[in-house]
Every structure is written in structure tokens, then in C-alpha cells.
Amino acid sequence: MQLTKFQKQQFFEQGFLHVPGVVPRVMVDDALRAINHSLGEGLPSEDIQTLRAQTYCRELTNQPVISDLLNGTPAFALAESAIDPGKVKRSSSGQIALRFPSYQDPPRQPGPHVDGMYTPHNGVKEGTIGNFTMLAGVLLSDLVAPFCGNFTVWPGTHTLFQDYWREHGVEALLEGMPKVEMPEPLQIIGKTGDIVLVHWATAHSAAVNVSPHVRYAIFFRLKHDEHDSHPRETMTDIWMDWPALRQL
């Protein structure tokens, strides 16, 4: 299974792609059962900031009930078809990303980031940039309206950031997000079992959740087999890792 030419064109232009109905419901339910069982054992209040920034239910992240949401479904083949078939490392673990209901009223728009930037709680070593190739997300809850903890993207920022890093150098990311005029954010409206494929350099975030339900999602970080030999170059040539899309 692979992306269509139209889907690839969308990804190339926007820096992300929402694909409905990829992961079977039975696999979603198994993952939710495991996550909720783990949550039922209790969460240390002093660890909440780290759990939110890194992952909940750490003991599950490399278990098949989580990793198979990508590796055991068409999601991996779809992701691989955008990058370079046969040249993508399978992810051994997934980030269990939960967003709990909030009383924020009115809800504020989320702030953008790219993964791999240091913060005090996200596990990235200060003074480093932990970039990769693609972020692949699996929705484990329905997102029927904005501000339900929706995965949020800023379309087209991958190319804006490439231009910024070409002008200012890639180390500028150590000083914060590129100082560019940002487009309007888009909150993904989707259903359980949908996936979202995102170029690493596309700005994204999670909207605040003012719904009555927990938002459940799993995120996987994929790399082209050769990415680690030229990580900084992929910031000023954002399609270096993407032979399947480079022709576009």
C-alpha cells in the first residue's frame, strides 16, 4: 500500500497528510485497554510535566500493542512510500501522547514547535538538535471539533523554515523557533484509526482539550536509513531524505 500521487503532492506542498481509516479498530481497542490499565495504577503528580513532554505509560512504549499500530498496519507502508521504500527504519517504540480535559475558557491557540528542540522536560540534551525524517501519528480517539486536544499543524512551514535555516544557519534552532511570519494553524479533525504523516520540519503542536474526554494518540519518529550521516544537511535541504518526493 502506498500514497497516491495526489497525496504525495499534498504532503510536498503542505508538509503533512491526514489519511483516514488506516489502523483497525481492534488494534486501537487493544492499545487503549493497555494504556488505561497502566493509568489506573496511578500517575506520580511530580512527574506530570515530564510525562506530558515525553510519554505516558513508559513501560508500554516498546510493546507490540503500541509499536504494531505502525509496524503491523498499512501505516508503515504509507509512510515509507513517501520517503524511500525499503530505506526506512521501523520504529521500535511509540510516544503515548495524552491530553487531559482542561477548564481553559476561552481556549488559547497552541504554540508551534518542531521536535528535537531542547526543553527542561522533553529529554533532548541541551545544546543539541534531535531532528529525524517523519513524524507519524495514530489517532486513538475521535476528534470531532477543534480544541479537543487536536494535533495541530502550521501548513507550509517546512519550506519557510528551510529558507530561514539556509539564511541564518541550522544552529539558529538552538536559540528558538525560526522568526518567520507563521500561517494560520490547522487543527486536525479526525476519527479513531486515522493517521497523520508530518515532515519533521513542519511546525506542529496539540490544541488545548476543553472536551470532556481524554485525547489519546501515539506518535512514531521515523528516519531514513542514511539520515544519521547527514542530520544537519536535511535542515537546509528538507527533501534530502525523501527520494520518493524529491521529484515533485
JSON list of C-alpha atoms in Angstrom, two decimals:
[
{"chain": "A", "resi": 1, "resn": "MET", "atom": "CA", "xyz": [0.00, 0.00, 0.00]},
{"chain": "A", "resi": 2, "resn": "GLN", "atom": "CA", "xyz": [1.32, 3.41, -0.87]},
{"chain": "A", "resi": 3, "resn": "LEU", "atom": "CA", "xyz": [0.28, 7.03, -1.14]},
{"chain": "A", "resi": 4, "resn": "THR", "atom": "CA", "xyz": [-1.29, 8.23, -4.36]},
{"chain": "A", "resi": 5, "resn": "LYS", "atom": "CA", "xyz": [0.39, 10.86, -6.50]},
{"chain": "A", "resi": 6, "resn": "PHE", "atom": "CA", "xyz": [-2.21, 13.37, -5.31]},
{"chain": "A", "resi": 7, "resn": "GLN", "atom": "CA", "xyz": [-1.48, 12.55, -1.64]},
{"chain": "A", "resi": 8, "resn": "LYS", "atom": "CA", "xyz": [2.25, 12.90, -2.23]},
{"chain": "A", "resi": 9, "resn": "GLN", "atom": "CA", "xyz": [1.67, 16.29, -3.85]},
{"chain": "A", "resi": 10, "resn": "GLN", "atom": "CA", "xyz": [-0.38, 17.40, -0.85]},
{"chain": "A", "resi": 11, "resn": "PHE", "atom": "CA", "xyz": [2.37, 16.28, 1.52]},
{"chain": "A", "resi": 12, "resn": "PHE", "atom": "CA", "xyz": [5.04, 18.02, -0.54]},
{"chain": "A", "resi": 13, "resn": "GLU", "atom": "CA", "xyz": [3.18, 21.34, -0.51]},
{"chain": "A", "resi": 14, "resn": "GLN", "atom": "CA", "xyz": [1.69, 21.31, 2.99]},
{"chain": "A", "resi": 15, "resn": "GLY", "atom": "CA", "xyz": [4.28, 19.31, 4.95]},
{"chain": "A", "resi": 16, "resn": "PHE", "atom": "CA", "xyz": [1.70, 16.89, 6.34]},
{"chain": "A", "resi": 17, "resn": "LEU", "atom": "CA", "xyz": [-1.03, 14.47, 5.27]},
{"chain": "A", "resi": 18, "resn": "HIS", "atom": "CA", "xyz": [-4.11, 13.16, 7.08]},
{"chain": "A", "resi": 19, "resn": "VAL", "atom": "CA", "xyz": [-5.07, 9.63, 5.97]},
{"chain": "A", "resi": 20, "resn": "PRO", "atom": "CA", "xyz": [-8.38, 8.26, 7.30]},
{"chain": "A", "resi": 21, "resn": "GLY", "atom": "CA", "xyz": [-9.13, 4.72, 8.45]},
{"chain": "A", "resi": 22, "resn": "VAL", "atom": "CA", "xyz": [-5.69, 3.10, 8.38]},
{"chain": "A", "resi": 23, "resn": "VAL", "atom": "CA", "xyz": [-5.47, 1.30, 11.75]},
{"chain": "A", "resi": 24, "resn": "PRO", "atom": "CA", "xyz": [-8.09, -1.38, 12.56]},
{"chain": "A", "resi": 25, "resn": "ARG", "atom": "CA", "xyz": [-10.43, -0.73, 15.47]},
{"chain": "A", "resi": 26, "resn": "VAL", "atom": "CA", "xyz": [-9.45, -3.97, 17.22]},
{"chain": "A", "resi": 27, "resn": "MET", "atom": "CA", "xyz": [-5.84, -2.80, 17.43]},
{"chain": "A", "resi": 28, "resn": "VAL", "atom": "CA", "xyz": [-6.91, 0.61, 18.70]},
{"chain": "A", "resi": 29, "resn": "ASP", "atom": "CA", "xyz": [-9.02, -1.01, 21.40]},
{"chain": "A", "resi": 30, "resn": "ASP", "atom": "CA", "xyz": [-6.13, -3.26, 22.49]},
{"chain": "A", "resi": 31, "resn": "ALA", "atom": "CA", "xyz": [-3.87, -0.21, 22.80]},
{"chain": "A", "resi": 32, "resn": "LEU", "atom": "CA", "xyz": [-6.48, 1.77, 24.74]},
{"chain": "A", "resi": 33, "resn": "ARG", "atom": "CA", "xyz": [-7.05, -1.14, 27.11]},
{"chain": "A", "resi": 34, "resn": "ALA", "atom": "CA", "xyz": [-3.31, -1.37, 27.84]},
{"chain": "A", "resi": 35, "resn": "ILE", "atom": "CA", "xyz": [-2.96, 2.39, 28.30]},
{"chain": "A", "resi": 36, "resn": "ASN", "atom": "CA", "xyz": [-5.99, 2.73, 30.56]},
{"chain": "A", "resi": 37, "resn": "HIS", "atom": "CA", "xyz": [-4.87, -0.24, 32.65]},
{"chain": "A", "resi": 38, "resn": "SER", "atom": "CA", "xyz": [-1.49, 1.47, 33.12]},
{"chain": "A", "resi": 39, "resn": "LEU", "atom": "CA", "xyz": [-3.13, 4.81, 34.01]},
{"chain": "A", "resi": 40, "resn": "GLY", "atom": "CA", "xyz": [-5.28, 3.00, 36.55]},
{"chain": "A", "resi": 41, "resn": "GLU", "atom": "CA", "xyz": [-2.15, 2.14, 38.51]},
{"chain": "A", "resi": 42, "resn": "GLY", "atom": "CA", "xyz": [-1.70, 5.87, 39.20]},
{"chain": "A", "resi": 43, "resn": "LEU", "atom": "CA", "xyz": [0.46, 8.76, 37.99]},
{"chain": "A", "resi": 44, "resn": "PRO", "atom": "CA", "xyz": [3.04, 10.47, 40.24]},
{"chain": "A", "resi": 45, "resn": "SER", "atom": "CA", "xyz": [1.99, 14.13, 40.33]},
{"chain": "A", "resi": 46, "resn": "GLU", "atom": "CA", "xyz": [5.63, 15.28, 40.38]},
{"chain": "A", "resi": 47, "resn": "ASP", "atom": "CA", "xyz": [6.23, 13.58, 37.00]},
{"chain": "A", "resi": 48, "resn": "ILE", "atom": "CA", "xyz": [3.29, 15.03, 35.08]},
{"chain": "A", "resi": 49, "resn": "GLN", "atom": "CA", "xyz": [5.31, 17.66, 33.16]},
{"chain": "A", "resi": 50, "resn": "THR", "atom": "CA", "xyz": [7.83, 15.05, 32.03]},
{"chain": "A", "resi": 51, "resn": "LEU", "atom": "CA", "xyz": [5.10, 12.55, 31.10]},
{"chain": "A", "resi": 52, "resn": "ARG", "atom": "CA", "xyz": [3.33, 15.21, 29.04]},
{"chain": "A", "resi": 53, "resn": "ALA", "atom": "CA", "xyz": [6.54, 16.22, 27.24]},
{"chain": "A", "resi": 54, "resn": "GLN", "atom": "CA", "xyz": [7.93, 12.71, 26.67]},
{"chain": "A", "resi": 55, "resn": "THR", "atom": "CA", "xyz": [5.44, 9.84, 27.04]},
{"chain": "A", "resi": 56, "resn": "TYR", "atom": "CA", "xyz": [2.88, 8.35, 29.36]},
{"chain": "A", "resi": 57, "resn": "CYS", "atom": "CA", "xyz": [2.94, 4.65, 30.26]},
{"chain": "A", "resi": 58, "resn": "ARG", "atom": "CA", "xyz": [6.64, 4.28, 29.56]},
{"chain": "A", "resi": 59, "resn": "GLU", "atom": "CA", "xyz": [6.54, 0.53, 30.17]},
{"chain": "A", "resi": 60, "resn": "LEU", "atom": "CA", "xyz": [4.26, 0.11, 27.13]},
{"chain": "A", "resi": 61, "resn": "THR", "atom": "CA", "xyz": [6.06, 2.23, 24.55]},
{"chain": "A", "resi": 62, "resn": "ASN", "atom": "CA", "xyz": [8.11, -0.62, 23.04]},
{"chain": "A", "resi": 63, "resn": "GLN", "atom": "CA", "xyz": [5.47, -3.31, 23.43]},
{"chain": "A", "resi": 64, "resn": "PRO", "atom": "CA", "xyz": [3.77, -4.76, 20.31]},
{"chain": "A", "resi": 65, "resn": "VAL", "atom": "CA", "xyz": [0.38, -3.43, 21.45]},
{"chain": "A", "resi": 66, "resn": "ILE", "atom": "CA", "xyz": [1.82, 0.04, 20.72]},
{"chain": "A", "resi": 67, "resn": "SER", "atom": "CA", "xyz": [4.55, -0.49, 18.10]},
{"chain": "A", "resi": 68, "resn": "ASP", "atom": "CA", "xyz": [2.29, -2.66, 15.92]},
{"chain": "A", "resi": 69, "resn": "LEU", "atom": "CA", "xyz": [-0.04, 0.30, 15.39]},
{"chain": "A", "resi": 70, "resn": "LEU", "atom": "CA", "xyz": [2.63, 1.41, 12.92]},
{"chain": "A", "resi": 71, "resn": "ASN", "atom": "CA", "xyz": [4.67, -1.68, 12.10]},
{"chain": "A", "resi": 72, "resn": "GLY", "atom": "CA", "xyz": [1.74, -4.11, 11.85]},
{"chain": "A", "resi": 73, "resn": "THR", "atom": "CA", "xyz": [-0.65, -1.99, 9.79]},
{"chain": "A", "resi": 74, "resn": "PRO", "atom": "CA", "xyz": [-0.59, -0.23, 6.40]},
{"chain": "A", "resi": 75, "resn": "ALA", "atom": "CA", "xyz": [0.63, 2.89, 8.23]},
{"chain": "A", "resi": 76, "resn": "PHE", "atom": "CA", "xyz": [4.29, 1.94, 7.82]},
{"chain": "A", "resi": 77, "resn": "ALA", "atom": "CA", "xyz": [3.99, 1.21, 4.11]},
{"chain": "A", "resi": 78, "resn": "LEU", "atom": "CA", "xyz": [2.22, 4.53, 3.56]},
{"chain": "A", "resi": 79, "resn": "ALA", "atom": "CA", "xyz": [4.93, 6.40, 5.45]},
{"chain": "A", "resi": 80, "resn": "GLU", "atom": "CA", "xyz": [7.69, 4.51, 3.64]},
{"chain": "A", "resi": 81, "resn": "SER", "atom": "CA", "xyz": [6.14, 5.26, 0.24]},
{"chain": "A", "resi": 82, "resn": "ALA", "atom": "CA", "xyz": [6.57, 8.98, 0.92]},
{"chain": "A", "resi": 83, "resn": "ILE", "atom": "CA", "xyz": [10.21, 8.66, 1.94]},
{"chain": "A", "resi": 84, "resn": "ASP", "atom": "CA", "xyz": [12.11, 5.84, 0.20]},
{"chain": "A", "resi": 85, "resn": "PRO", "atom": "CA", "xyz": [10.65, 2.30, 0.08]},
{"chain": "A", "resi": 86, "resn": "GLY", "atom": "CA", "xyz": [12.96, -0.22, 1.73]},
{"chain": "A", "resi": 87, "resn": "LYS", "atom": "CA", "xyz": [15.13, 2.53, 3.25]},
{"chain": "A", "resi": 88, "resn": "VAL", "atom": "CA", "xyz": [13.20, 3.49, 6.38]},
{"chain": "A", "resi": 89, "resn": "LYS", "atom": "CA", "xyz": [13.98, 2.23, 9.88]},
{"chain": "A", "resi": 90, "resn": "ARG", "atom": "CA", "xyz": [10.98, 0.69, 11.61]},
{"chain": "A", "resi": 91, "resn": "SER", "atom": "CA", "xyz": [10.18, 2.35, 14.90]},
{"chain": "A", "resi": 92, "resn": "SER", "atom": "CA", "xyz": [10.71, 0.13, 17.94]},
{"chain": "A", "resi": 93, "resn": "SER", "atom": "CA", "xyz": [8.60, 2.34, 20.22]},
{"chain": "A", "resi": 94, "resn": "GLY", "atom": "CA", "xyz": [5.85, 4.92, 20.15]},
{"chain": "A", "resi": 95, "resn": "GLN", "atom": "CA", "xyz": [5.20, 8.01, 22.24]},
{"chain": "A", "resi": 96, "resn": "ILE", "atom": "CA", "xyz": [1.93, 7.66, 24.15]},
{"chain": "A", "resi": 97, "resn": "ALA", "atom": "CA", "xyz": [0.60, 11.22, 23.96]},
{"chain": "A", "resi": 98, "resn": "LEU", "atom": "CA", "xyz": [-2.43, 12.06, 26.08]},
{"chain": "A", "resi": 99, "resn": "ARG", "atom": "CA", "xyz": [-4.18, 15.39, 26.51]},
{"chain": "A", "resi": 100, "resn": "PHE", "atom": "CA", "xyz": [-6.48, 15.61, 29.52]},
{"chain": "A", "resi": 101, "resn": "PRO", "atom": "CA", "xyz": [-9.54, 17.90, 29.70]},
{"chain": "A", "resi": 102, "resn": "SER", "atom": "CA", "xyz": [-8.95, 21.50, 30.72]},
{"chain": "A", "resi": 103, "resn": "TYR", "atom": "CA", "xyz": [-11.15, 24.28, 32.04]},
{"chain": "A", "resi": 104, "resn": "GLN", "atom": "CA", "xyz": [-9.39, 26.91, 29.92]},
{"chain": "A", "resi": 105, "resn": "ASP", "atom": "CA", "xyz": [-12.07, 29.33, 28.75]},
{"chain": "A", "resi": 106, "resn": "PRO", "atom": "CA", "xyz": [-11.78, 30.62, 26.14]},
{"chain": "A", "resi": 107, "resn": "PRO", "atom": "CA", "xyz": [-9.20, 28.11, 24.88]},
{"chain": "A", "resi": 108, "resn": "ARG", "atom": "CA", "xyz": [-5.98, 29.69, 23.62]},
{"chain": "A", "resi": 109, "resn": "GLN", "atom": "CA", "xyz": [-4.39, 28.77, 20.32]},
{"chain": "A", "resi": 110, "resn": "PRO", "atom": "CA", "xyz": [-1.44, 26.38, 20.75]},
{"chain": "A", "resi": 111, "resn": "GLY", "atom": "CA", "xyz": [2.15, 27.49, 20.22]},
{"chain": "A", "resi": 112, "resn": "PRO", "atom": "CA", "xyz": [4.17, 25.82, 17.44]},
{"chain": "A", "resi": 113, "resn": "HIS", "atom": "CA", "xyz": [7.36, 23.78, 17.78]},
{"chain": "A", "resi": 114, "resn": "VAL", "atom": "CA", "xyz": [9.43, 21.26, 15.86]},
{"chain": "A", "resi": 115, "resn": "ASP", "atom": "CA", "xyz": [10.56, 18.08, 17.59]},
{"chain": "A", "resi": 116, "resn": "GLY", "atom": "CA", "xyz": [14.14, 17.75, 18.72]},
{"chain": "A", "resi": 117, "resn": "MET", "atom": "CA", "xyz": [14.39, 21.16, 20.38]},
{"chain": "A", "resi": 118, "resn": "TYR", "atom": "CA", "xyz": [15.57, 21.16, 23.99]},
{"chain": "A", "resi": 119, "resn": "THR", "atom": "CA", "xyz": [13.13, 21.89, 26.80]},
{"chain": "A", "resi": 120, "resn": "PRO", "atom": "CA", "xyz": [13.67, 21.13, 30.50]},
{"chain": "A", "resi": 121, "resn": "HIS", "atom": "CA", "xyz": [11.32, 18.13, 30.42]},
{"chain": "A", "resi": 122, "resn": "ASN", "atom": "CA", "xyz": [11.40, 16.57, 26.94]},
{"chain": "A", "resi": 123, "resn": "GLY", "atom": "CA", "xyz": [14.60, 14.53, 27.24]},
{"chain": "A", "resi": 124, "resn": "VAL", "atom": "CA", "xyz": [16.52, 16.32, 24.45]},
{"chain": "A", "resi": 125, "resn": "LYS", "atom": "CA", "xyz": [20.07, 17.14, 25.54]},
{"chain": "A", "resi": 126, "resn": "GLU", "atom": "CA", "xyz": [20.65, 20.87, 25.85]},
{"chain": "A", "resi": 127, "resn": "GLY", "atom": "CA", "xyz": [22.74, 22.26, 23.01]},
{"chain": "A", "resi": 128, "resn": "THR", "atom": "CA", "xyz": [21.69, 19.54, 20.56]},
{"chain": "A", "resi": 129, "resn": "ILE", "atom": "CA", "xyz": [19.10, 19.21, 17.78]},
{"chain": "A", "resi": 130, "resn": "GLY", "atom": "CA", "xyz": [17.36, 15.85, 17.61]},
{"chain": "A", "resi": 131, "resn": "ASN", "atom": "CA", "xyz": [15.88, 16.00, 14.13]},
{"chain": "A", "resi": 132, "resn": "PHE", "atom": "CA", "xyz": [14.66, 13.00, 12.12]},
{"chain": "A", "resi": 133, "resn": "THR", "atom": "CA", "xyz": [12.70, 12.40, 8.92]},
{"chain": "A", "resi": 134, "resn": "MET", "atom": "CA", "xyz": [8.98, 11.92, 9.56]},
{"chain": "A", "resi": 135, "resn": "LEU", "atom": "CA", "xyz": [6.56, 12.13, 12.47]},
{"chain": "A", "resi": 136, "resn": "ALA", "atom": "CA", "xyz": [3.76, 9.56, 12.11]},
{"chain": "A", "resi": 137, "resn": "GLY", "atom": "CA", "xyz": [0.76, 9.86, 14.40]},
{"chain": "A", "resi": 138, "resn": "VAL", "atom": "CA", "xyz": [-2.08, 7.40, 15.06]},
{"chain": "A", "resi": 139, "resn": "LEU", "atom": "CA", "xyz": [-5.35, 8.77, 16.46]},
{"chain": "A", "resi": 140, "resn": "LEU", "atom": "CA", "xyz": [-6.84, 6.60, 19.19]},
{"chain": "A", "resi": 141, "resn": "SER", "atom": "CA", "xyz": [-9.79, 8.94, 19.82]},
{"chain": "A", "resi": 142, "resn": "ASP", "atom": "CA", "xyz": [-12.31, 10.76, 17.69]},
{"chain": "A", "resi": 143, "resn": "LEU", "atom": "CA", "xyz": [-11.59, 14.47, 17.23]},
{"chain": "A", "resi": 144, "resn": "VAL", "atom": "CA", "xyz": [-14.94, 15.83, 16.05]},
{"chain": "A", "resi": 145, "resn": "ALA", "atom": "CA", "xyz": [-14.32, 19.53, 16.73]},
{"chain": "A", "resi": 146, "resn": "PRO", "atom": "CA", "xyz": [-11.44, 21.93, 17.44]},
{"chain": "A", "resi": 147, "resn": "PHE", "atom": "CA", "xyz": [-9.96, 22.23, 20.92]},
{"chain": "A", "resi": 148, "resn": "CYS", "atom": "CA", "xyz": [-10.34, 18.54, 21.77]},
{"chain": "A", "resi": 149, "resn": "GLY", "atom": "CA", "xyz": [-6.58, 18.17, 22.15]},
{"chain": "A", "resi": 150, "resn": "ASN", "atom": "CA", "xyz": [-6.31, 18.05, 18.36]},
{"chain": "A", "resi": 151, "resn": "PHE", "atom": "CA", "xyz": [-2.98, 17.50, 16.66]},
{"chain": "A", "resi": 152, "resn": "THR", "atom": "CA", "xyz": [-2.31, 20.91, 15.10]},
{"chain": "A", "resi": 153, "resn": "VAL", "atom": "CA", "xyz": [-0.10, 21.83, 12.16]},
{"chain": "A", "resi": 154, "resn": "TRP", "atom": "CA", "xyz": [1.08, 25.05, 10.53]},
{"chain": "A", "resi": 155, "resn": "PRO", "atom": "CA", "xyz": [0.90, 24.12, 6.83]},
{"chain": "A", "resi": 156, "resn": "GLY", "atom": "CA", "xyz": [3.86, 25.01, 4.65]},
{"chain": "A", "resi": 157, "resn": "THR", "atom": "CA", "xyz": [6.22, 25.89, 7.49]},
{"chain": "A", "resi": 158, "resn": "HIS", "atom": "CA", "xyz": [8.66, 23.18, 6.41]},
{"chain": "A", "resi": 159, "resn": "THR", "atom": "CA", "xyz": [9.68, 25.30, 3.42]},
{"chain": "A", "resi": 160, "resn": "LEU", "atom": "CA", "xyz": [9.62, 28.56, 5.39]},
{"chain": "A", "resi": 161, "resn": "PHE", "atom": "CA", "xyz": [11.96, 27.05, 7.97]},
{"chain": "A", "resi": 162, "resn": "GLN", "atom": "CA", "xyz": [14.26, 25.61, 5.30]},
{"chain": "A", "resi": 163, "resn": "ASP", "atom": "CA", "xyz": [14.71, 29.12, 3.87]},
{"chain": "A", "resi": 164, "resn": "TYR", "atom": "CA", "xyz": [15.33, 30.52, 7.35]},
{"chain": "A", "resi": 165, "resn": "TRP", "atom": "CA", "xyz": [17.99, 27.94, 8.19]},
{"chain": "A", "resi": 166, "resn": "ARG", "atom": "CA", "xyz": [19.69, 28.48, 4.85]},
{"chain": "A", "resi": 167, "resn": "GLU", "atom": "CA", "xyz": [19.99, 32.18, 5.68]},
{"chain": "A", "resi": 168, "resn": "HIS", "atom": "CA", "xyz": [20.74, 32.01, 9.41]},
{"chain": "A", "resi": 169, "resn": "GLY", "atom": "CA", "xyz": [22.37, 28.58, 9.81]},
{"chain": "A", "resi": 170, "resn": "VAL", "atom": "CA", "xyz": [20.89, 25.46, 11.37]},
{"chain": "A", "resi": 171, "resn": "GLU", "atom": "CA", "xyz": [22.32, 26.28, 14.80]},
{"chain": "A", "resi": 172, "resn": "ALA", "atom": "CA", "xyz": [19.77, 29.11, 14.97]},
{"chain": "A", "resi": 173, "resn": "LEU", "atom": "CA", "xyz": [17.27, 26.47, 16.10]},
{"chain": "A", "resi": 174, "resn": "LEU", "atom": "CA", "xyz": [19.19, 26.23, 19.37]},
{"chain": "A", "resi": 175, "resn": "GLU", "atom": "CA", "xyz": [18.06, 29.79, 20.07]},
{"chain": "A", "resi": 176, "resn": "GLY", "atom": "CA", "xyz": [14.37, 29.09, 19.45]},
{"chain": "A", "resi": 177, "resn": "MET", "atom": "CA", "xyz": [11.84, 28.74, 16.67]},
{"chain": "A", "resi": 178, "resn": "PRO", "atom": "CA", "xyz": [12.61, 30.45, 13.35]},
{"chain": "A", "resi": 179, "resn": "LYS", "atom": "CA", "xyz": [11.44, 34.03, 13.33]},
{"chain": "A", "resi": 180, "resn": "VAL", "atom": "CA", "xyz": [9.14, 33.92, 10.32]},
{"chain": "A", "resi": 181, "resn": "GLU", "atom": "CA", "xyz": [5.58, 35.03, 9.65]},
{"chain": "A", "resi": 182, "resn": "MET", "atom": "CA", "xyz": [3.53, 31.97, 10.54]},
{"chain": "A", "resi": 183, "resn": "PRO", "atom": "CA", "xyz": [0.45, 30.81, 8.63]},
{"chain": "A", "resi": 184, "resn": "GLU", "atom": "CA", "xyz": [-2.79, 30.06, 10.46]},
{"chain": "A", "resi": 185, "resn": "PRO", "atom": "CA", "xyz": [-2.73, 26.79, 12.41]},
{"chain": "A", "resi": 186, "resn": "LEU", "atom": "CA", "xyz": [-4.92, 23.88, 11.36]},
{"chain": "A", "resi": 187, "resn": "GLN", "atom": "CA", "xyz": [-6.41, 21.58, 13.99]},
{"chain": "A", "resi": 188, "resn": "ILE", "atom": "CA", "xyz": [-6.86, 18.07, 12.58]},
{"chain": "A", "resi": 189, "resn": "ILE", "atom": "CA", "xyz": [-10.44, 16.81, 12.73]},
{"chain": "A", "resi": 190, "resn": "GLY", "atom": "CA", "xyz": [-10.31, 13.03, 12.54]},
{"chain": "A", "resi": 191, "resn": "LYS", "atom": "CA", "xyz": [-11.52, 9.64, 13.64]},
{"chain": "A", "resi": 192, "resn": "THR", "atom": "CA", "xyz": [-10.11, 6.76, 15.62]},
{"chain": "A", "resi": 193, "resn": "GLY", "atom": "CA", "xyz": [-7.68, 4.80, 13.42]},
{"chain": "A", "resi": 194, "resn": "ASP", "atom": "CA", "xyz": [-6.72, 7.76, 11.22]},
{"chain": "A", "resi": 195, "resn": "ILE", "atom": "CA", "xyz": [-3.04, 8.56, 10.78]},
{"chain": "A", "resi": 196, "resn": "VAL", "atom": "CA", "xyz": [-1.21, 11.85, 10.27]},
{"chain": "A", "resi": 197, "resn": "LEU", "atom": "CA", "xyz": [2.13, 11.90, 8.45]},
{"chain": "A", "resi": 198, "resn": "VAL", "atom": "CA", "xyz": [4.25, 15.01, 9.06]},
{"chain": "A", "resi": 199, "resn": "HIS", "atom": "CA", "xyz": [7.58, 16.23, 7.72]},
{"chain": "A", "resi": 200, "resn": "TRP", "atom": "CA", "xyz": [9.95, 16.72, 10.64]},
{"chain": "A", "resi": 201, "resn": "ALA", "atom": "CA", "xyz": [10.40, 20.41, 9.79]},
{"chain": "A", "resi": 202, "resn": "THR", "atom": "CA", "xyz": [6.68, 21.21, 9.82]},
{"chain": "A", "resi": 203, "resn": "ALA", "atom": "CA", "xyz": [5.62, 23.18, 12.90]},
{"chain": "A", "resi": 204, "resn": "HIS", "atom": "CA", "xyz": [3.04, 21.39, 14.99]},
{"chain": "A", "resi": 205, "resn": "SER", "atom": "CA", "xyz": [1.56, 21.18, 18.47]},
{"chain": "A", "resi": 206, "resn": "ALA", "atom": "CA", "xyz": [-1.50, 19.95, 20.38]},
{"chain": "A", "resi": 207, "resn": "ALA", "atom": "CA", "xyz": [-4.51, 22.16, 20.95]},
{"chain": "A", "resi": 208, "resn": "VAL", "atom": "CA", "xyz": [-5.88, 22.54, 24.45]},
{"chain": "A", "resi": 209, "resn": "ASN", "atom": "CA", "xyz": [-8.56, 19.96, 25.26]},
{"chain": "A", "resi": 210, "resn": "VAL", "atom": "CA", "xyz": [-11.81, 21.51, 26.52]},
{"chain": "A", "resi": 211, "resn": "SER", "atom": "CA", "xyz": [-13.85, 18.41, 25.66]},
{"chain": "A", "resi": 212, "resn": "PRO", "atom": "CA", "xyz": [-14.97, 16.03, 28.43]},
{"chain": "A", "resi": 213, "resn": "HIS", "atom": "CA", "xyz": [-12.77, 13.23, 27.07]},
{"chain": "A", "resi": 214, "resn": "VAL", "atom": "CA", "xyz": [-9.06, 12.37, 27.18]},
{"chain": "A", "resi": 215, "resn": "ARG", "atom": "CA", "xyz": [-7.35, 12.65, 23.81]},
{"chain": "A", "resi": 216, "resn": "TYR", "atom": "CA", "xyz": [-5.32, 9.54, 23.01]},
{"chain": "A", "resi": 217, "resn": "ALA", "atom": "CA", "xyz": [-2.69, 9.40, 20.25]},
{"chain": "A", "resi": 218, "resn": "ILE", "atom": "CA", "xyz": [0.56, 7.57, 19.52]},
{"chain": "A", "resi": 219, "resn": "PHE", "atom": "CA", "xyz": [3.47, 9.22, 17.71]},
{"chain": "A", "resi": 220, "resn": "PHE", "atom": "CA", "xyz": [6.35, 7.50, 15.97]},
{"chain": "A", "resi": 221, "resn": "ARG", "atom": "CA", "xyz": [9.56, 9.17, 14.78]},
{"chain": "A", "resi": 222, "resn": "LEU", "atom": "CA", "xyz": [10.92, 7.67, 11.58]},
{"chain": "A", "resi": 223, "resn": "LYS", "atom": "CA", "xyz": [14.31, 8.07, 9.95]},
{"chain": "A", "resi": 224, "resn": "HIS", "atom": "CA", "xyz": [15.67, 7.32, 6.52]},
{"chain": "A", "resi": 225, "resn": "ASP", "atom": "CA", "xyz": [18.44, 4.73, 6.84]},
{"chain": "A", "resi": 226, "resn": "GLU", "atom": "CA", "xyz": [21.04, 7.37, 5.90]},
{"chain": "A", "resi": 227, "resn": "HIS", "atom": "CA", "xyz": [19.66, 10.24, 7.99]},
{"chain": "A", "resi": 228, "resn": "ASP", "atom": "CA", "xyz": [22.20, 9.96, 10.81]},
{"chain": "A", "resi": 229, "resn": "SER", "atom": "CA", "xyz": [25.07, 10.51, 8.38]},
{"chain": "A", "resi": 230, "resn": "HIS", "atom": "CA", "xyz": [23.80, 13.99, 7.46]},
{"chain": "A", "resi": 231, "resn": "PRO", "atom": "CA", "xyz": [21.26, 15.27, 10.04]},
{"chain": "A", "resi": 232, "resn": "ARG", "atom": "CA", "xyz": [22.11, 18.97, 9.70]},
{"chain": "A", "resi": 233, "resn": "GLU", "atom": "CA", "xyz": [22.09, 18.90, 5.90]},
{"chain": "A", "resi": 234, "resn": "THR", "atom": "CA", "xyz": [18.46, 17.75, 5.97]},
{"chain": "A", "resi": 235, "resn": "MET", "atom": "CA", "xyz": [17.51, 21.07, 7.59]},
{"chain": "A", "resi": 236, "resn": "THR", "atom": "CA", "xyz": [18.72, 23.14, 4.63]},
{"chain": "A", "resi": 237, "resn": "ASP", "atom": "CA", "xyz": [17.73, 20.50, 2.05]},
{"chain": "A", "resi": 238, "resn": "ILE", "atom": "CA", "xyz": [14.47, 19.24, 3.51]},
{"chain": "A", "resi": 239, "resn": "TRP", "atom": "CA", "xyz": [13.88, 16.60, 0.79]},
{"chain": "A", "resi": 240, "resn": "MET", "atom": "CA", "xyz": [17.33, 15.01, 1.08]},
{"chain": "A", "resi": 241, "resn": "ASP", "atom": "CA", "xyz": [15.85, 12.01, 2.93]},
{"chain": "A", "resi": 242, "resn": "TRP", "atom": "CA", "xyz": [12.86, 11.79, 0.57]},
{"chain": "A", "resi": 243, "resn": "PRO", "atom": "CA", "xyz": [13.73, 10.33, -2.87]},
{"chain": "A", "resi": 244, "resn": "ALA", "atom": "CA", "xyz": [10.07, 9.36, -3.36]},
{"chain": "A", "resi": 245, "resn": "LEU", "atom": "CA", "xyz": [9.02, 13.01, -3.16]},
{"chain": "A", "resi": 246, "resn": "ARG", "atom": "CA", "xyz": [12.14, 14.82, -4.34]},
{"chain": "A", "resi": 247, "resn": "GLN", "atom": "CA", "xyz": [10.98, 14.71, -7.97]},
{"chain": "A", "resi": 248, "resn": "LEU", "atom": "CA", "xyz": [7.95, 16.83, -7.02]}
]
